[in-house]
Coordinates of C-alpha atoms and ligand atoms in Angstrom, one line a residue:
M1 CA -8.3 10.7 20.7
E2 CA -7.2 10.9 24.2
K3 CA -3.5 9.4 24.7
E4 CA -5.3 6.5 26.9
S5 CA -7.5 6.0 24.4
K6 CA -7.8 2.3 23.2
I7 CA -6.9 2.3 19.9
Y8 CA -6.7 -1.0 17.4
V9 CA -4.8 -1.2 14.6
A10 CA -6.0 -3.5 12.4
G11 CA -3.0 -5.1 9.7
H12 CA 0.2 -3.7 12.3
R13 CA 2.6 -5.8 10.9
G14 CA 1.8 -4.7 7.2
L15 CA 3.8 -1.7 5.6
V16 CA 0.7 0.8 6.9
G17 CA -0.1 -1.0 10.3
A18 CA 3.7 -0.9 11.3
A19 CA 3.9 2.5 10.6
L20 CA 0.8 3.8 12.2
V21 CA 1.9 1.8 15.1
Q22 CA 5.3 3.6 15.3
A23 CA 3.4 7.1 14.5
L24 CA 0.9 6.8 17.6
R25 CA 3.9 5.8 20.0
K26 CA 6.0 8.8 19.0
K27 CA 2.7 10.9 19.7
G28 CA 2.6 9.3 23.0
Y29 CA -0.6 7.1 22.4
T30 CA -0.1 4.7 25.2
N31 CA -3.1 1.6 24.6
I32 CA -2.7 0.2 21.0
L33 CA -4.4 -3.0 20.7
T34 CA -3.0 -5.0 18.3
K35 CA -3.7 -8.9 16.7
T36 CA -1.5 -10.9 14.3
H37 CA -3.5 -12.6 11.3
S38 CA -3.0 -15.9 13.2
E39 CA -4.3 -14.6 16.3
L40 CA -7.4 -13.1 14.5
D41 CA -8.4 -13.9 11.1
L42 CA -10.6 -10.6 10.1
T43 CA -12.7 -12.7 7.6
D44 CA -14.1 -14.6 10.5
Q45 CA -17.5 -12.9 10.7
E46 CA -17.9 -14.7 14.4
A47 CA -14.4 -14.2 15.8
V48 CA -14.5 -10.4 14.6
S49 CA -17.6 -9.8 16.7
R50 CA -16.0 -11.8 20.0
F51 CA -12.9 -9.4 19.6
F52 CA -14.7 -6.6 19.7
E53 CA -17.2 -7.8 22.4
N54 CA -14.1 -8.6 24.7
E55 CA -11.8 -5.7 23.9
K56 CA -14.1 -2.5 23.1
P57 CA -11.4 -0.6 21.2
E58 CA -12.4 3.3 21.2
Y59 CA -10.6 3.9 17.7
V60 CA -9.9 1.8 14.8
F61 CA -7.7 2.3 11.7
L62 CA -8.3 -0.6 9.5
A63 CA -4.9 -1.3 7.7
A64 CA -5.8 -4.9 7.2
A65 CA -6.3 -6.1 3.5
K66 CA -5.7 -8.5 0.9
V67 CA -3.1 -6.4 -0.5
G68 CA -0.5 -6.5 -3.9
G69 CA 0.7 -5.5 -7.3
I70 CA -0.4 -5.5 -10.6
W71 CA 0.5 -9.2 -11.2
A72 CA -1.5 -10.6 -8.0
N73 CA -4.3 -8.3 -8.5
N74 CA -4.7 -9.4 -12.0
L75 CA -4.3 -13.2 -10.9
Y76 CA -6.1 -13.4 -7.7
R77 CA -8.9 -11.9 -8.4
A78 CA -11.1 -14.3 -6.4
E79 CA -9.0 -13.6 -3.4
F80 CA -9.1 -9.6 -3.2
I81 CA -12.7 -9.7 -3.8
Y82 CA -13.8 -12.1 -1.3
Q83 CA -10.9 -10.9 1.3
N84 CA -11.0 -7.2 1.1
L85 CA -15.2 -7.3 1.0
M86 CA -15.1 -9.6 4.5
I87 CA -12.5 -8.1 6.4
Q88 CA -13.9 -4.4 5.8
S89 CA -17.4 -5.6 6.5
N90 CA -16.6 -7.4 9.5
V91 CA -14.4 -4.6 11.1
I92 CA -17.0 -1.6 9.9
H93 CA -20.0 -3.4 11.1
Q94 CA -18.8 -4.3 14.3
S95 CA -17.3 -1.1 15.0
Y96 CA -20.5 0.1 14.7
L97 CA -22.1 -2.5 16.7
H98 CA -19.5 -1.7 19.6
G99 CA -19.9 1.8 19.6
V100 CA -16.1 2.7 18.3
K101 CA -16.2 6.4 18.3
K102 CA -14.2 6.7 15.1
L103 CA -12.6 4.8 12.6
L104 CA -10.6 5.0 9.6
F105 CA -10.7 3.3 6.7
L106 CA -7.9 2.8 4.1
G107 CA -9.0 2.4 0.3
S108 CA -6.6 3.1 -2.9
T109 CA -6.5 5.4 -5.8
C110 CA -7.1 2.6 -7.9
I111 CA -11.0 3.0 -7.1
Y112 CA -10.9 5.9 -9.6
P113 CA -12.0 5.1 -13.2
R114 CA -8.9 4.3 -15.4
L115 CA -9.3 6.9 -17.4
A116 CA -10.1 9.7 -14.8
P117 CA -9.1 13.2 -15.8
Q118 CA -6.1 13.8 -14.0
P119 CA -5.2 15.1 -11.2
M120 CA -8.2 12.8 -9.7
K121 CA -10.6 14.7 -7.8
E122 CA -12.7 12.9 -4.9
E123 CA -15.8 13.3 -7.0
Y124 CA -14.6 11.1 -9.9
L125 CA -15.5 8.3 -8.1
L126 CA -17.8 5.9 -10.4
T127 CA -18.1 7.8 -13.3
G128 CA -16.3 5.3 -15.5
E129 CA -15.0 2.2 -16.4
L130 CA -12.6 0.7 -13.6
E131 CA -8.9 -0.9 -14.8
Y132 CA -9.5 -4.3 -15.6
T133 CA -5.9 -5.8 -13.8
N134 CA -7.3 -4.7 -10.3
E135 CA -11.2 -4.2 -10.6
P136 CA -12.4 -7.1 -7.9
Y137 CA -9.9 -4.7 -5.2
A138 CA -11.0 -1.4 -6.6
I139 CA -15.0 -2.7 -6.0
A140 CA -14.3 -4.2 -2.8
K141 CA -12.4 -0.7 -1.7
I142 CA -15.3 1.4 -3.6
A143 CA -17.8 -0.7 -1.0
G144 CA -15.7 -0.1 1.7
M145 CA -16.1 3.7 1.5
R146 CA -19.7 3.5 0.7
M147 CA -20.5 1.6 3.4
C148 CA -18.4 3.7 6.0
E149 CA -20.3 6.5 4.4
S150 CA -23.8 5.0 4.8
Y151 CA -23.4 3.9 8.1
N152 CA -22.6 7.6 9.1
L153 CA -25.5 8.8 7.2
Q154 CA -27.7 6.0 8.5
Y155 CA -26.4 5.4 12.2
G156 CA -24.8 8.9 13.0
T157 CA -21.1 6.8 13.0
N158 CA -17.6 8.5 12.7
F159 CA -16.3 6.4 10.0
I160 CA -14.1 8.2 7.5
S161 CA -12.1 7.2 4.6
V162 CA -9.1 7.9 2.8
M163 CA -7.5 7.1 -0.5
P164 CA -4.0 6.8 -0.6
T165 CA -1.8 7.0 -3.4
N166 CA 1.0 3.9 -4.2
L167 CA 2.9 3.7 -0.9
Y168 CA 6.8 2.5 -0.2
G169 CA 8.7 2.1 2.8
P170 CA 10.4 -0.4 5.4
N171 CA 8.2 -3.8 6.2
D172 CA 6.9 -3.6 2.5
N173 CA 6.6 -6.9 0.1
F174 CA 9.4 -7.8 -1.4
D175 CA 8.2 -10.7 -3.4
L176 CA 9.1 -10.4 -7.0
E177 CA 5.7 -11.6 -8.3
T178 CA 3.2 -10.2 -5.6
S179 CA 5.0 -7.0 -4.4
H180 CA 4.3 -3.1 -6.0
V181 CA 6.9 -1.8 -8.3
L182 CA 8.6 0.0 -6.1
P183 CA 10.0 -2.7 -3.7
A184 CA 10.6 -5.1 -7.1
L185 CA 12.7 -2.6 -8.4
L186 CA 14.8 -1.8 -5.5
R187 CA 15.5 -5.4 -5.0
K188 CA 16.2 -6.5 -8.7
F189 CA 18.6 -3.5 -9.2
H190 CA 20.1 -4.7 -5.6
L191 CA 20.4 -8.3 -7.1
A192 CA 22.0 -6.9 -10.5
K193 CA 24.3 -5.0 -8.7
A194 CA 25.7 -8.6 -7.1
L195 CA 25.7 -10.5 -9.6
Q196 CA 27.8 -7.9 -11.9
Q197 CA 30.2 -7.6 -9.0
E198 CA 29.9 -11.6 -8.7
N199 CA 29.1 -10.8 -5.3
W200 CA 27.4 -14.7 -4.7
E201 CA 27.7 -14.7 -0.9
L202 CA 25.2 -11.0 -1.3
I203 CA 22.9 -12.5 -3.5
R204 CA 22.6 -15.7 -1.5
A205 CA 21.9 -13.3 1.3
D206 CA 19.1 -11.7 -0.2
L207 CA 17.9 -15.1 -1.7
S208 CA 17.3 -16.5 1.7
R209 CA 16.2 -13.8 3.5
R210 CA 13.4 -12.6 1.7
P211 CA 10.3 -14.4 0.3
L212 CA 11.2 -15.5 -3.5
E213 CA 12.2 -19.0 -2.6
E214 CA 13.9 -20.5 0.7
R215 CA 16.9 -21.3 -0.4
G216 CA 19.7 -20.0 1.0
D217 CA 23.6 -21.3 1.7
D218 CA 23.6 -24.3 -0.4
I219 CA 22.3 -22.9 -3.8
S220 CA 24.7 -23.3 -6.3
E221 CA 25.8 -20.2 -8.8
G222 CA 24.0 -22.0 -11.9
E223 CA 20.8 -22.3 -9.7
I224 CA 21.5 -18.8 -8.9
L225 CA 21.7 -17.5 -12.6
T226 CA 18.5 -19.8 -13.6
L227 CA 16.3 -18.0 -10.3
L228 CA 17.4 -14.4 -11.0
E229 CA 16.6 -15.2 -15.0
K230 CA 13.2 -15.8 -13.9
Y231 CA 12.9 -12.5 -11.8
G232 CA 14.4 -10.4 -14.6
V233 CA 17.7 -10.1 -13.7
R234 CA 20.1 -11.5 -16.2
K235 CA 23.2 -11.4 -18.0
S236 CA 23.7 -10.3 -21.0
S237 CA 26.4 -9.6 -24.2
H238 CA 27.1 -6.1 -22.2
G239 CA 27.1 -7.5 -18.7
V240 CA 23.7 -7.2 -16.5
E241 CA 20.6 -6.3 -17.6
V242 CA 17.5 -5.9 -15.6
E243 CA 14.1 -6.3 -17.2
I244 CA 11.1 -4.0 -16.1
W245 CA 7.4 -4.6 -16.7
G246 CA 5.4 -3.2 -19.2
T247 CA 6.4 0.1 -21.5
G248 CA 7.6 2.2 -18.9
R249 CA 5.0 4.6 -20.2
P250 CA 2.7 4.8 -17.0
R251 CA 2.9 7.0 -14.5
R252 CA 2.6 6.5 -11.0
E253 CA 2.8 8.8 -7.9
F254 CA 4.5 7.5 -4.5
L255 CA 4.3 8.3 -0.8
W256 CA 6.8 7.7 2.0
V257 CA 4.6 5.7 4.2
D258 CA 5.6 7.4 7.5
D259 CA 4.1 10.5 5.7
L260 CA 0.6 8.2 4.9
A261 CA 0.7 7.4 8.5
D262 CA 1.4 11.0 9.8
A263 CA -1.8 12.0 7.3
C264 CA -4.2 9.4 8.9
V265 CA -3.5 10.0 12.4
F266 CA -3.8 13.9 11.6
L267 CA -7.1 13.1 9.9
M268 CA -8.3 11.2 13.3
E269 CA -7.2 13.8 15.6
H270 CA -8.6 16.7 13.8
V271 CA -11.0 15.8 11.1
D272 CA -15.0 14.1 11.7
F273 CA -17.3 13.0 9.0
E274 CA -19.1 15.7 10.4
D275 CA -16.3 18.4 9.1
I276 CA -16.1 17.0 5.8
V277 CA -19.3 17.1 4.8
K278 CA -19.5 20.8 6.1
K279 CA -16.3 21.6 4.3
F280 CA -16.5 19.9 0.6
L281 CA -20.4 19.1 0.6
G282 CA -22.2 21.8 2.4
G283 CA -25.6 22.5 1.0
Q284 CA -26.0 19.3 -1.3
Q285 CA -29.0 17.2 -0.7
E286 CA -27.0 13.9 -1.5
I287 CA -24.0 13.1 0.7
R288 CA -21.5 11.1 -1.4
N289 CA -17.7 10.9 -2.3
T290 CA -16.6 12.2 1.2
H291 CA -13.2 10.4 1.3
I292 CA -10.2 12.2 1.2
N293 CA -7.0 11.2 -1.4
I294 CA -3.8 11.0 0.2
G295 CA -0.6 12.0 -1.9
T296 CA 1.9 14.1 -3.2
G297 CA 0.0 15.3 -6.3
E298 CA 3.2 14.7 -8.1
D299 CA 4.0 11.4 -10.4
I300 CA 6.7 10.2 -12.5
S301 CA 7.1 7.6 -15.5
I302 CA 8.0 4.0 -14.4
R303 CA 10.8 4.6 -16.9
D304 CA 12.4 7.6 -15.0
L305 CA 11.5 6.0 -11.5
A306 CA 13.4 3.1 -13.0
E307 CA 16.5 5.2 -13.7
L308 CA 16.3 7.1 -10.1
M309 CA 16.6 3.4 -8.2
K310 CA 19.2 2.2 -10.4
E311 CA 21.1 5.1 -10.2
V312 CA 20.4 5.0 -5.8
V313 CA 21.0 1.8 -5.7
G314 CA 24.4 1.8 -7.8
F315 CA 23.8 -1.0 -10.4
K316 CA 25.3 0.3 -13.9
G317 CA 23.9 -2.3 -16.4
D318 CA 21.1 -1.9 -18.6
I319 CA 17.4 -1.4 -18.5
V320 CA 15.3 -3.5 -20.7
F321 CA 11.5 -3.4 -21.0
N322 CA 8.8 -6.1 -21.3
P323 CA 5.9 -4.8 -22.9
E324 CA 4.2 -8.4 -22.7
K325 CA 3.7 -7.3 -18.9
P326 CA 0.7 -5.5 -17.9
D327 CA 1.1 -1.3 -17.9
G328 CA -2.1 -0.9 -15.7
T329 CA -3.9 2.3 -15.4
P330 CA -2.0 4.5 -18.0
V331 CA -2.0 7.6 -15.1
K332 CA -3.4 8.2 -11.6
R333 CA -2.0 11.4 -10.2
T334 CA -4.5 12.7 -6.7
D335 CA -5.8 15.8 -6.5
V336 CA -4.5 16.6 -3.2
S337 CA -6.7 19.8 -2.7
R338 CA -9.2 18.3 0.1
L339 CA -6.0 17.3 2.2
H340 CA -4.1 20.3 1.8
S341 CA -7.3 22.7 2.8
L342 CA -7.5 20.5 6.3
G343 CA -4.0 21.4 7.0
W344 CA -2.0 18.7 6.1
R345 CA 1.2 18.0 3.4
H346 CA 3.8 15.6 2.8
S347 CA 7.6 16.0 3.9
V348 CA 9.5 13.2 2.2
G349 CA 10.4 13.7 -1.3
L350 CA 11.0 10.4 -3.7
R351 CA 14.5 10.4 -4.2
E352 CA 14.8 11.0 -0.5
G353 CA 12.4 8.2 0.4
V354 CA 14.1 6.1 -2.2
E355 CA 17.7 6.5 -0.2
R356 CA 16.2 5.7 2.9
L357 CA 14.5 2.6 1.9
Y358 CA 17.4 1.2 0.0
E359 CA 19.5 2.0 3.5
W360 CA 17.0 -0.1 5.3
Y361 CA 16.8 -3.0 2.8
V362 CA 20.9 -3.2 2.9
S363 CA 20.8 -3.2 6.8
S364 CA 17.5 -5.5 7.3
L365 CA 19.8 -7.5 5.4
E366 CA 22.5 -7.6 7.3
M367 CA 20.8 -7.8 10.5
G368 CA 19.1 -11.2 8.9
S369 CA 15.6 -9.6 9.4
Ligands
NDP1 N1 1.1 -0.4 -0.1 C1 -0.1 0.3 -1.2 O1 0.8 0.8 -2.0 C2 -1.1 0.8 -0.7 C3 -1.7 0.6 0.3 N2 -3.4 0.7 0.5 C4 -4.0 0.1 1.7 O2 -3.1 0.4 2.5 C5 -3.9 -0.8 3.4 C6 -2.7 -1.7 3.7 O3 -1.6 -1.5 3.1 P1 0.0 -2.7 3.4 O4 0.1 -1.9 4.6 O5 0.2 -2.0 1.9 O6 -0.6 -3.8 3.0 P2 0.4 -5.4 3.9 O7 0.3 -6.3 2.9 O8 1.8 -4.7 3.8 O9 -0.3 -5.6 5.1 C7 -1.4 -5.5 5.6 C8 -2.0 -6.7 6.4 O10 -3.5 -7.4 6.8 C9 -3.2 -8.3 7.3 N3 -4.3 -9.3 7.0 C10 -4.2 -9.7 5.8 N4 -5.3 -10.7 5.8 C11 -6.0 -11.0 7.1 C12 -7.0 -11.4 8.0 N5 -7.8 -12.1 7.1 N6 -7.1 -11.3 9.1 C13 -6.3 -10.5 9.8 N7 -5.0 -9.6 9.2 C14 -5.1 -9.6 7.9 C15 -1.8 -9.0 7.1 O11 -1.2 -10.1 7.8 P3 -0.7 -11.1 7.0 O12 0.6 -10.9 6.1 O13 -0.3 -12.1 8.2 O14 -1.7 -11.5 6.1 C16 -1.1 -7.6 6.9 O15 -0.2 -7.7 8.1 C17 -4.5 -1.9 2.8 O16 -6.1 -1.0 2.9 C18 -4.5 -1.3 1.3 O17 -5.2 -1.3 0.2 C19 -3.6 1.7 -0.4 C20 -2.9 2.6 -1.6 C21 -1.6 2.0 -1.7
F7E2 C1 -1.2 0.6 -5.3 C2 -1.9 0.0 -6.6 O1 -1.1 -1.1 -6.9 C3 -1.4 -1.9 -7.9 O2 -1.6 -0.9 -9.1 P1 -0.6 -0.8 -9.5 O3 0.3 1.0 -9.6 O4 -0.4 -0.7 -11.3 O5 0.9 -1.7 -9.2 P2 2.5 -1.9 -9.4 O6 3.5 -1.5 -8.2 O7 2.7 -3.2 -9.2 O8 2.8 -1.3 -10.9 C4 2.7 0.2 -11.2 C5 3.5 0.1 -12.9 O9 4.9 -0.7 -12.7 C6 5.2 -1.6 -13.5 N1 6.3 -2.3 -13.3 C7 7.5 -1.9 -13.7 N2 8.2 -3.4 -13.2 C8 7.5 -3.9 -12.0 C9 7.8 -5.1 -11.3 O10 8.7 -5.2 -11.6 N3 6.8 -5.2 -10.4 C10 5.8 -4.7 -10.5 N4 4.7 -5.1 -9.4 N5 5.5 -3.6 -11.2 C11 6.1 -3.6 -12.2 C12 3.9 -2.3 -13.6 O11 3.9 -2.9 -15.1 C13 2.8 -1.1 -13.7 O12 3.0 -0.5 -15.0 C14 -3.3 -2.0 -8.0 O13 -3.3 -3.4 -8.2 C15 -3.4 -1.6 -6.5 O14 -3.0 -2.7 -5.5 C16 -3.4 -0.7 -6.0 O15 -3.9 0.1 -5.5

């Protein structure tokens, strides 16, 4: 990519898209093209076609998607499969029709079988049954990855796919029903600490700023307690307790979103589809599984994650587990040998990332964003 190349970042207001724009700007890229969801609905085939015809981007980062945690994936199954299939098919196909030089598609490590051997290598794709809670989303992601591969093989395009592990960072979704585990726990512990201190103003500020309920200054203390109880933050005989979904036994791997963005820009700058085929599939007749895992290769149990976050936030009460909520995949640790051999490694460890995120969260509440 040249510094003046026209680069379209789809989904630039999301967790990943915002980090990508920041990483590109930091590296001196000056011609970044963005559209909000309301300006361009990527599920609309005609609108996407017009957009590519008018704008003719040279490079595309496809970070727009219907995204959510375990509860949202399990509940909104139709939306997850439909919207993701539509968004990615439209963007990938129009990128081909309009001669995009290179595209990066973001998948997810939930594409691997639920009981895949650990750590998960790229070639384990489609070797076993998927996890039920996110199967529709995973199937869409597998289709997107195979679509990029197929266009490369038939049309000679240069579309690469990455499979990031669970991500976290600023601009994430902190909604306590639809978010992923890390932002949910951060917010629950923050609210629990404030409840322990009976700091009703802090709680009101949090409830009014984030998409939990559009309730702010006029919410009574009784209503606050009912609302928090609903989301697993409650007073108990010992003080205050926070409910964690599931058994706490599943293991997850977390990557700081700026590291992910850096890896994506690195791959766009240095690695082509042909390089991947030569390096990892040399001599094979059947070209498949050309995607690259992005992660740290290190995982942690949800129980230990909760303990770590409780400490960083400074909550002194109890943690309780609710096994009626789904655990999801028991473990999904990425094998990052491909990524390492291409010359990229992560730099932010989990504790440092959680500390940075909490700092960001508190200051964003203070600024009223
Ligand atoms: N977060 C994670 O832990 C992981 C994410 N990924 C992948 O990374 C990518 C980015 O995820 P993330 O940043 O977390 O997701 P976010 O939900 O934070 O951001 C997604 C963005 O896509 C936009 N978008 C959604 N639907 C449409 C549409 N129909 N038209 C236009 N824009 C749309 C959203 O806009 P709006 O909000 O206005 O709808 C939002 O800005 C996704 O492909 C995801 O699968 C992979 C692994 C882990
Ligand atoms: C990135 C990945 O994210 C999703 O998969 P997931 O990793 O299972 O998602 P998650 O972050 O929501 O949960 C991780 C674990 O954490 C536990 N857990 C505890 N307490 C809370 C809690 O309060 N909220 C949430 N969300 N989970 C909790 C929860 O029960 C589970 O055991 C995919 O659907 C798919 O979108 C995908 O690709």
